[in-house]
């Protein structure tokens, strides 16, 4: 966490000599910050511990069972091919979303840097698809990508790109790819806005000097923009991965994990195990395992892709 | 110069493509919500509704459970907003304006919680809410939405809270005003744009939430908009007109609220990641 905190948190403006706490300040600070910390302890820390507890019991639905079964749930989960398949799909999901979003977001940020009428308006409203409820995103794309009456299929056929309407959600790979597209459509503006802010903090003189030296646009991008954006890319890589692995509603509301589990990522697997297969304890065990995997990822990412590192990729 | 013209044309073209990518889908559901059912299902899509009809809105507001969902969502969102603003403004003042032992540690805790994946908490929070007998009440949703909105809200406030010079508060204190008075009368008004931004962020977070609402709410009367609309999607014969009208009405409050704080919202959103 150390490096992440350093990357995201600016040191506060120098004020007083350090470690010279004012007693009134200290008391006030604890009174002010206390309620939030307490709230988070009760709604995050306590549930985390109770997930571990639930995972060693035998609870099918709330109020039933409750016998201690040790690590039996973990054995069942680790021996379940569907769990491993879901873990793999979550990995593919995170990587394909990251690649698509990073490319589109970079292009968007570069476009929004140019001068054009309505630029300041565009820089704000670009975020539109990120702020609308996911259920609206789902309705939009289910309708537009539909096989009968869907505008996308109509255009594809009318322009002669495909002979017949495509069932975007009817094959496994098709459904997965369509979901990646829809999710990226929702998230790329946020990435773009953050990249743009990062680009704006790069001094203009650097570009001018490079232009004078005859550097091409691509060379300027490689030599100035990318390195300067390293801290931003690091934050986006960490936060973006954890947010994107968590995506549930878009997948559930469009494919429910199908067809034949092709879009069952870990969150869908956990939800399905708990509330469709009615096996809460086993779902809790899967949650704990997912938490461990993410923790390992976060530690490795901070260790190897930290702001000082060489290879800060926006994964 | 032809090259200057070409690059100018390229910029405008790319802006138009971007605009179509982001805005066109919204236009499409908006236009569709005014079309007759026959026109909606017609194999030949129409760019403008041929015969404007309000029948879907009429059905949505007069003879469906939608108004009930709208009311529930509004209640949950407003309560989420009030609690989030209170908790995160207090915490952000301490973390970004005061010096105290453990400040860095607590700041990191809050940062760590905003990237925390909610799916890991779904099962245990469901159990906890059952024990507290909060299942099937809007309070369960309020509690969870605050948990997911507040840490990010603290992060967004950073840019606004650190922008106020300490001299402003010190000058007011010299005039004999007490600490709390200075915060309430001087500091908070100065940071009002930031506070408005997080208030709307909290509202939108709550307005969108589907996963927890789908398991914690059992009775139809307590459903929120996302779960209610998902119910319509799940029906065997999807009533697209009704769904498009529902999506339009659900989007509208978000657009109105966001238009109030747009620039400040983006500023708060980006400041933390780039400083």
Tab-separated table of C-alpha atoms in Angstrom, chain B residues 69 220 223-233:
chain	number	residue	atom	x	y	z
B	69	UNK	CA	-39.253	1.977	-7.821
B	220	UNK	CA	-41.612	-6.030	-5.173
B	223	UNK	CA	-37.374	-2.640	-5.241
B	224	UNK	CA	-35.153	0.105	-6.609
B	225	UNK	CA	-34.991	1.204	-10.255
B	226	UNK	CA	-32.146	-1.043	-11.460
B	227	UNK	CA	-33.752	-4.161	-10.013
B	228	UNK	CA	-37.198	-3.115	-11.237
B	229	UNK	CA	-35.966	-2.463	-14.775
B	230	UNK	CA	-33.999	-5.708	-14.749
B	231	UNK	CA	-37.284	-7.439	-13.935
B	232	UNK	CA	-38.802	-6.048	-17.123
B	233	UNK	CA	-35.755	-7.151	-19.150
